[in-house]
Amino acid sequence: MNQRLDRERERIEALKRLQLMDTAPEERFDRICRVASQLLQTPIAYVSLLDDERQFFKAAVGLGGIRETPREGTFCTHTIQGEKPLYVPDATSDDRFRESPYVQGPPNVRCYLGEPLFSADGFAVGTFCILDMQPRQLDEQQRQTFRDLADLAERELNLLAQLHQQRKLTELTSHLVSSLDQAEIAQTLLNTLQETIHLDRAAVAVKEGDHFRLVSSTGERPKDNALTVTSAQERCFSDPATHALCLPILHHDRQLGILWLERLKDLSFTPLETEMVASFVVQAGLILENRDILVNLFEQSRLASLGSLAAGVAHEINSPLGAAKLGIESAQRFLSEDDVKIQRKLARANEAIERAGKIIETVLQYAGEGPNLSARSDLNSVARRTLALLNHDLKSHQIEVAEDLQAEGSVPLSPDLLQTVIHHLLQNSLWALTRPDVPNRLLTVRSGSLGEKLFLDVEDSGIGVSQELQSRIFDPFFTTHRPGEGVGLGLSVSRKTAREAGGDLLCCNVQKGALFRLTLPLHKE
């Protein structure tokens, strides 16, 4: 009994995590119900979610606007207790349901087919069902069609939850990978080495330019964290031992660091100990050389998985947006010039759809292929045009604009794509400058040349970007904005676009505020 109660509590928690109970109808679910009703010729089809007391209809056909019913006595309560579809050809001849109020009274159910819908973590949180007021014998083809539609409903049920979980997993994995710095790697190896052979003290220093940086040690703390190349053979400790050995850590004949070993007595090693030390040096070289490669591979794989999921969401939203836009344009053609108010309202609705379309376009850019490098744009012209588009917002928030566009030449991006990137940067600064704690609102936009590249700086006098945020600000779906103010893709898309074009997008703090620098190669004729 206790296990059953615990399982039900876990099921309710899984339902809460979906955040779909008591939410408004959505076309993605409504569409599935309409198709089921039409294909299977049933008057009622619905997607429902069940908590401990209620059955909430997320989408329904044929229920006359009913959004919920008490859960007790429902067919769907039986459905979520199993793992397979529940098929009742004639409820009046089924002992489980013949006395049900839904059979004895409205809607007078006779035929019921329901499939449990599972959350991503395996809990039956809802159902997909069709009902008929007449007994029905559904053939195998009809039941397979129903199962296919149920699979679609379950996928939609978990789509946003999967995106949320993917973001959490990405952030966690990213943190774990980035936390494995050279000091931790070296310390783990040193501890293992010291457990294998007797050493009084040991240290690893990593080569950085003309110096070696001491990153890990056992025994007494090293006397200095920085060793010059010329002093690498000197003792690493304040009380040096008589017997010490300094070995280079190499990979493909390139020195990555040094291994320092000390014994207070004789430093001679047995053949087995010599093999252990040699193995340590090889392992240290491989790990120190390939850590950055592994991190880069991880970054590419996480972007690919997030991109795939984002593309799926974007395409699902694009279809109903397109249909709504066509419907509005069709209605506008039938209206006369005298219907000014209606025309105005339809125009505003159309503008809202176009804005939503721009967001979808951004998501698809993030998820899709790289830019067309055969295209070209004049950097200064596009920057001026983008500033002009935001002129009203800038003036309404009393933001002073300083413009210094000195770049000469074109960059290998289409005007629309370049405008999208610059628009993201300007919007980011606009958000920073409209905070109540920013008294002097100045936006500076400058461009120029850097050898074979052009740059565009967008600088604001806001509060700047903390070191922690600088490490995450280009992550996909990361945002510091309030819900509804952005999806956290603008800067990620912009950097991805710049890098695929052979440039980059960087962020740093200036004396007052933040600066984003976009660099792009000169377009070659």
C-alpha positions as a printed Julia matrix, in Angstrom:
525×3 Matrix{Float64}:
   0.0    0.0     0.0
   2.78   2.41    0.95
   4.61   1.66   -2.29
   1.46   2.48   -4.26
   1.06   5.8    -2.41
   4.72   6.67   -2.96
   4.37   5.85   -6.65
   1.28   8.08   -6.92
   3.11  10.95   -5.2
   5.98  10.59   -7.65
   3.49  10.54  -10.53
   1.9   13.79   -9.33
   5.36  15.4    -9.05
   6.13  14.33  -12.62
   2.85  15.91  -13.74
   3.73  19.17  -11.97
   7.11  19.27  -13.7
   5.36  19.35  -17.08
   3.66  22.63  -16.06
   0.65  21.9   -18.3
  -2.2   21.53  -15.8
  -4.75  24.37  -16.0
  -3.07  25.95  -19.01
  -4.82  27.35  -22.08
  -5.62  25.18  -25.11
  -2.78  24.8   -27.62
  -3.08  24.16  -31.34
  -0.43  21.43  -31.24
  -2.76  19.28  -29.09
  -6.03  20.46  -30.65
  -4.79  19.4   -34.08
  -4.17  15.83  -32.94
  -7.67  15.55  -31.46
  -9.29  16.88  -34.65
  -7.36  14.4   -36.79
  -8.29  11.5   -34.48
 -11.99  12.41  -34.55
 -12.01  12.72  -38.35
  -9.95   9.63  -39.17
 -11.62   7.31  -36.68
 -15.1    8.79  -37.05
 -15.68   9.34  -33.33
 -17.6   12.3   -31.9
 -15.2   12.78  -28.97
 -11.39  12.84  -28.81
  -9.25  14.41  -26.12
  -5.89  14.72  -24.42
  -6.26  14.77  -20.64
  -3.99  15.14  -17.61
  -4.91  13.56  -14.26
  -3.82  14.76  -10.85
  -5.03  13.23   -7.57
  -8.57  14.65   -7.85
  -9.24  15.98  -11.34
  -9.13  15.04  -15.0
  -8.08  18.18  -16.9
  -8.71  18.32  -20.65
  -5.7   19.94  -22.32
  -7.4   19.53  -25.72
 -10.76  18.11  -26.75
 -13.21  17.66  -29.61
 -16.9   17.08  -28.81
 -16.91  17.95  -25.09
 -18.72  21.27  -25.53
 -16.04  23.37  -23.84
 -15.77  21.26  -20.67
 -12.23  21.74  -19.28
 -12.26  19.3   -16.34
 -14.2   16.61  -14.47
 -13.72  14.8   -11.14
 -11.27  11.95  -11.62
 -13.25   9.39   -9.6
 -15.08   6.83  -11.74
 -13.46   7.9   -15.04
 -12.25   5.47  -17.68
  -8.91   7.29  -17.74
  -8.18   6.45  -14.11
  -8.04   2.82  -15.21
  -5.97   3.75  -18.27
  -3.12   5.43  -16.35
  -2.86   2.42  -14.04
  -1.69   0.27  -16.94
   1.01   0.51  -19.57
  -1.09  -0.52  -22.59
  -4.13   0.97  -24.33
  -7.48   0.35  -22.67
 -10.09  -0.7   -25.24
 -13.75  -1.08  -24.23
 -15.94  -1.93  -27.29
 -19.19  -1.77  -25.27
 -19.13  -0.32  -21.76
 -22.61  -1.67  -20.92
 -21.27  -5.23  -21.1
 -18.06  -4.53  -19.15
 -18.34  -5.18  -15.39
 -15.78  -2.44  -14.63
 -17.76   0.35  -16.27
 -21.44  -0.58  -16.72
 -22.37   1.28  -13.5
 -20.17   4.29  -14.24
 -22.03   7.64  -14.17
 -20.44   8.37  -17.54
 -22.13   5.26  -18.96
 -25.46   5.53  -17.15
 -25.7    9.27  -17.83
 -24.2   11.92  -20.14
 -22.18  11.53  -22.26
 -23.53   7.9   -22.28
 -20.2    6.35  -23.26
 -20.37   3.02  -25.03
 -17.02   2.67  -26.82
 -13.76   3.85  -25.22
 -10.16   3.63  -26.45
  -7.5    5.26  -24.31
  -3.7    5.24  -24.31
  -1.64   6.29  -21.26
   0.69   9.21  -21.93
   4.01   8.97  -20.12
   6.33  11.71  -18.94
   9.99  11.52  -19.93
  10.78   9.94  -16.55
   8.26   7.12  -17.04
   5.11   8.19  -15.16
   1.61   7.94  -16.68
   0.51  11.55  -16.31
  -2.34  11.65  -18.81
  -4.28   9.95  -21.56
  -5.16  10.25  -25.23
  -8.69   8.96  -25.85
 -11.54   8.59  -28.3
 -15.18   7.98  -27.25
 -18.33   6.96  -29.04
 -21.93   6.76  -27.9
 -22.42   3.57  -29.92
 -20.67   0.21  -29.38
 -17.75  -0.03  -31.83
 -15.44  -2.75  -33.09
 -12.23  -1.06  -34.16
 -10.04  -3.05  -36.54
  -6.26  -3.35  -36.21
  -5.56  -0.61  -38.77
  -7.78   1.86  -36.88
  -6.12   0.98  -33.58
  -2.66   1.43  -35.13
  -3.71   4.86  -36.4
  -4.84   5.67  -32.86
  -1.5    4.51  -31.4
   0.42   6.67  -33.88
  -1.6    9.72  -32.87
  -1.08   8.88  -29.2
   2.69   8.79  -29.82
   2.45  12.29  -31.32
   0.46  13.52  -28.31
   3.04  12.06  -25.92
   5.88  13.68  -27.86
   4.16  17.06  -27.68
   3.5   16.53  -23.97
   7.22  16.13  -23.29
   8.66  18.52  -25.87
   9.03  21.59  -23.68
  10.0   19.48  -20.67
  12.73  17.83  -22.76
  14.01  21.23  -23.8
  14.1   22.33  -20.16
  15.89  19.14  -19.11
  18.34  19.47  -21.99
  19.2   22.97  -20.82
  19.75  21.77  -17.24
  21.85  18.81  -18.43
  23.87  21.05  -20.72
  24.6   23.55  -17.96
  25.53  20.77  -15.51
  27.78  18.94  -17.97
  29.35  22.18  -19.11
  30.14  23.04  -15.5
  31.63  19.6   -14.85
  33.79  19.68  -17.98
  35.0   23.24  -17.41
  35.78  22.47  -13.75
  38.27  19.78  -14.75
  41.16  22.23  -14.97
  44.79  21.31  -15.3
  45.38  21.56  -11.54
  42.73  18.95  -10.74
  43.94  16.63  -13.49
  47.55  16.95  -12.38
  46.66  16.5    -8.7
  44.75  13.29   -9.44
  47.69  11.91  -11.39
  50.19  12.9    -8.71
  48.15  11.28   -5.96
  47.96   8.08   -7.99
  51.72   8.14   -8.63
  52.54   8.7    -4.97
  50.3    5.79   -3.98
  52.2    3.57   -6.43
  55.82   4.46   -5.62
  57.33   6.03   -2.52
  57.9    9.77   -2.96
  58.4   12.38   -0.3
  57.33  15.27   -2.51
  56.25  15.79   -6.11
  54.98  18.63   -8.29
  53.67  19.32  -11.78
  54.25  22.63  -13.56
  52.48  23.49  -16.82
  54.28  25.42  -19.54
  52.72  28.79  -20.32
  54.7   30.77  -22.85
  58.19  31.3   -21.44
  57.26  30.17  -17.95
  56.15  27.1   -16.06
  53.16  27.54  -13.75
  53.12  25.22  -10.75
  49.61  23.73  -10.73
  49.8   20.79   -8.34
  51.96  19.24   -5.65
  52.13  16.67   -2.87
  53.96  17.13    0.37
  55.11  20.59    1.43
  53.63  23.51   -0.46
  55.9   24.79   -3.3
  57.77  28.02   -2.65
  56.64  29.7    -5.86
  53.79  29.28   -8.32
  55.79  30.54  -11.29
  59.05  29.03  -12.51
  60.99  30.48  -15.4
  62.31  28.09  -18.02
  65.87  28.7   -16.85
  65.01  27.85  -13.27
  62.96  24.76  -14.03
  65.85  22.57  -12.93
  65.99  24.29   -9.54
  64.29  22.95   -6.47
  60.51  23.45   -6.3
  60.39  23.45   -2.52
  61.59  25.82    0.18
  63.5   23.02    1.89
  64.96  21.14   -1.07
  65.81  17.48   -0.78
  69.21  16.12   -1.63
  67.79  13.82   -4.28
  65.51  15.39   -6.92
  64.57  14.6   -10.49
  63.0   16.92  -13.08
  61.36  15.26  -16.11
  59.78  17.01  -19.1
  56.11  16.25  -19.88
  55.99  15.93  -23.65
  53.43  15.31  -26.36
  54.6   14.92  -29.98
  57.98  16.41  -28.97
  56.28  19.55  -27.63
  56.93  20.31  -23.99
  53.73  20.87  -22.01
  55.21  20.93  -18.52
  57.57  19.31  -16.05
  57.31  16.62  -13.37
  59.34  17.21  -10.23
  60.1   14.24   -7.93
  61.93  14.26   -4.6
  63.08  11.7    -2.08
  64.82  12.64    1.13
  67.05   9.64    0.67
  68.22   7.76   -2.41
  66.25   8.74   -5.57
  67.15   5.64   -7.52
  64.13   3.78   -8.93
  63.58   0.11   -9.48
  62.8   -0.92  -13.09
  59.11  -1.19  -12.16
  59.12   2.29  -10.57
  60.87   3.69  -13.63
  58.09   2.24  -15.81
  55.49   3.81  -13.51
  57.07   7.27  -13.77
  57.38   6.97  -17.56
  53.72   5.95  -17.79
  52.73   8.93  -15.63
  54.6   11.34  -17.91
  52.87   9.91  -21.0
  49.42  10.09  -19.38
  50.02  13.64  -18.19
  51.05  14.66  -21.7
  47.97  13.1   -23.31
  45.54  14.63  -20.84
  47.05  18.1   -20.79
  47.23  18.14  -24.59
  43.73  16.83  -25.27
  41.62  18.46  -22.58
  40.84  21.51  -24.71
  40.02  19.24  -27.66
  37.6   17.24  -25.5
  35.93  20.4   -24.23
  35.54  21.68  -27.81
  34.06  18.36  -28.94
  31.61  18.47  -26.07
  30.63  22.04  -26.95
  29.98  21.04  -30.57
  27.89  18.02  -29.57
  25.75  19.94  -27.08
  25.11  22.69  -29.63
  24.1   20.07  -32.18
  21.65  18.37  -29.8
  20.14  21.66  -28.67
  19.96  22.82  -32.28
  18.06  19.73  -33.31
  15.54  20.16  -30.52
  15.2   23.89  -31.22
  14.58  23.22  -34.89
  11.79  20.79  -34.03
  10.09  23.33  -31.79
  10.51  26.08  -34.4
   9.02  24.04  -37.23
   6.06  23.02  -35.06
   5.28  26.7   -34.36
   5.92  27.83  -37.93
   2.99  25.92  -39.46
   0.18  27.5   -37.42
   1.84  30.92  -37.76
   1.79  30.58  -41.54
  -1.86  29.52  -41.52
  -2.81  32.49  -39.3
  -0.95  34.9   -41.57
  -2.7   33.54  -44.66
  -6.06  33.81  -42.91
  -5.46  37.46  -41.98
  -4.31  38.38  -45.48
  -7.37  36.63  -46.95
  -9.7   38.54  -44.59
  -8.03  41.83  -45.5
  -8.8   41.27  -49.19
 -12.52  40.85  -48.46
 -12.78  44.03  -46.38
 -13.65  47.34  -47.95
 -11.66  50.54  -47.47
 -14.39  51.74  -45.07
 -13.6   49.02  -42.55
 -10.74  51.07  -41.13
 -10.86  49.81  -37.55
 -10.93  46.16  -38.56
  -8.15  46.72  -41.09
  -6.07  48.37  -38.39
  -6.61  45.49  -35.97
  -5.76  42.91  -38.62
  -2.62  44.86  -39.51
  -1.51  44.8   -35.86
  -2.21  41.07  -35.67
  -0.16  40.57  -38.83
   2.73  42.56  -37.31
   2.63  40.35  -34.21
   2.78  37.24  -36.39
   5.73  38.68  -38.31
   7.55  39.37  -35.02
   6.91  35.78  -33.95
   8.19  34.68  -37.35
  11.43  36.6   -36.74
  11.92  34.7   -33.47
  11.38  31.39  -35.28
  13.83  32.52  -37.95
  16.39  33.16  -35.22
  15.87  29.69  -33.76
  16.25  28.09  -37.18
  19.41  30.1   -37.84
  20.79  28.75  -34.58
  19.86  25.19  -35.51
  20.61  25.32  -39.21
  23.53  25.46  -41.56
  26.17  28.18  -41.69
  25.81  31.49  -43.51
  26.16  31.9   -47.26
  29.73  33.14  -47.55
  29.26  34.21  -51.17
  26.9   36.97  -49.97
  28.2   40.42  -49.13
  27.08  43.48  -47.17
  28.41  46.94  -46.45
  29.01  46.92  -42.7
  28.42  50.64  -42.14
  25.24  50.78  -44.23
  23.65  47.85  -42.42
  24.67  49.27  -39.03
  23.05  52.63  -39.85
  19.9   50.95  -41.12
  19.62  48.82  -37.97
  20.09  51.89  -35.75
  17.33  53.63  -37.7
  14.96  50.71  -37.0
  15.52  51.16  -33.26
  15.43  54.95  -33.37
  11.99  55.16  -31.74
  12.97  52.89  -28.83
  16.23  54.75  -28.3
  14.53  58.13  -28.18
  11.66  56.97  -25.99
  14.17  55.73  -23.39
  16.28  58.9   -23.71
  19.37  57.04  -24.87
  22.07  59.16  -26.46
  23.72  57.56  -29.5
  27.34  58.22  -30.5
  28.03  56.96  -34.02
  31.57  56.56  -35.39
  31.5   54.28  -38.43
  34.9   54.25  -40.15
  35.02  50.73  -41.64
  35.62  50.53  -45.38
  34.56  47.44  -47.3
  32.08  44.59  -47.25
  31.75  41.45  -45.14
  30.66  37.95  -46.29
  27.13  37.98  -44.85
  23.8   38.76  -46.48
  22.3   42.14  -45.46
  19.39  40.43  -43.65
  21.67  38.12  -41.67
  24.1   40.9   -40.77
  21.2   43.11  -39.71
  19.91  40.31  -37.47
  23.3   40.03  -35.74
  23.65  43.8   -35.23
  20.05  44.02  -34.07
  20.75  41.42  -31.36
  23.75  43.45  -30.14
  21.81  46.72  -30.08
  18.84  45.13  -28.33
  21.17  43.7   -25.7
  22.61  47.16  -25.02
  19.14  48.71  -25.08
  18.06  46.3   -22.37
  21.16  47.14  -20.28
  20.57  50.89  -20.61
  16.9   50.84  -19.64
  17.58  49.5   -16.17
  16.44  51.94  -13.44
  19.93  51.98  -11.88
  21.59  53.39  -15.03
  21.56  57.22  -14.83
  23.58  58.21  -17.91
  22.38  56.36  -20.97
  24.95  56.36  -23.76
  25.16  53.92  -26.66
  28.31  54.05  -28.8
  28.51  52.3   -32.16
  31.84  52.38  -33.96
  33.45  50.44  -36.79
  36.91  50.2   -38.3
  39.55  47.95  -39.82
  41.81  45.37  -38.19
  44.16  44.1   -40.89
  42.14  41.79  -43.11
  39.05  42.13  -40.95
  36.44  44.75  -40.11
  35.06  45.29  -36.64
  31.89  46.75  -35.17
  31.82  47.8   -31.51
  28.55  48.2   -29.62
  29.33  49.84  -26.27
  26.88  50.88  -23.57
  27.18  52.77  -20.3
  25.2   50.2   -18.33
  26.31  48.14  -15.34
  28.65  45.91  -17.32
  28.85  42.12  -17.43
  30.17  40.18  -14.45
  32.95  37.63  -14.91
  30.5   34.82  -14.21
  28.07  36.08  -16.85
  30.86  36.62  -19.39
  31.56  32.88  -19.25
  27.91  32.03  -19.99
  26.46  34.95  -21.91
  26.95  33.26  -25.31
  25.44  29.94  -24.17
  22.28  28.99  -26.09
  19.05  29.63  -24.17
  20.89  31.44  -21.36
  19.21  34.72  -20.44
  19.08  37.11  -17.49
  15.85  38.65  -18.77
  12.48  38.13  -17.16
  10.21  35.45  -18.68
   8.69  36.64  -21.94
  11.47  39.15  -22.67
  13.68  36.83  -24.69
  14.55  33.21  -25.37
  18.3   33.52  -24.77
  19.37  32.81  -28.35
  20.28  36.25  -29.73
  23.92  36.44  -28.63
  24.47  32.71  -29.18
  23.16  32.93  -32.75
  25.23  36.06  -33.4
  28.49  34.49  -32.23
  27.74  31.27  -34.16
  27.06  33.3   -37.32
  30.22  35.39  -36.9
  32.45  32.37  -36.34
  31.03  30.44  -39.28
  31.79  33.47  -41.45
  35.42  33.49  -40.24
  35.02  36.17  -37.57
  34.09  36.29  -33.9
  31.98  38.04  -31.27
  33.55  38.93  -27.93
  32.38  40.67  -24.78
  34.32  42.67  -22.21
  33.78  45.39  -19.61
  34.91  48.95  -20.22
  35.28  51.78  -17.72
  31.53  52.33  -17.7
  29.44  49.49  -19.04
  30.0   46.67  -21.51
  31.44  46.37  -25.0
  30.6   43.76  -27.62
  33.01  43.53  -30.56
  31.91  41.85  -33.79
  34.75  41.02  -36.2
  34.22  39.75  -39.73
  36.64  39.14  -42.61
  36.73  41.5   -45.54
  34.73  40.11  -48.44
  37.09  38.94  -51.16
  36.03  39.64  -54.7
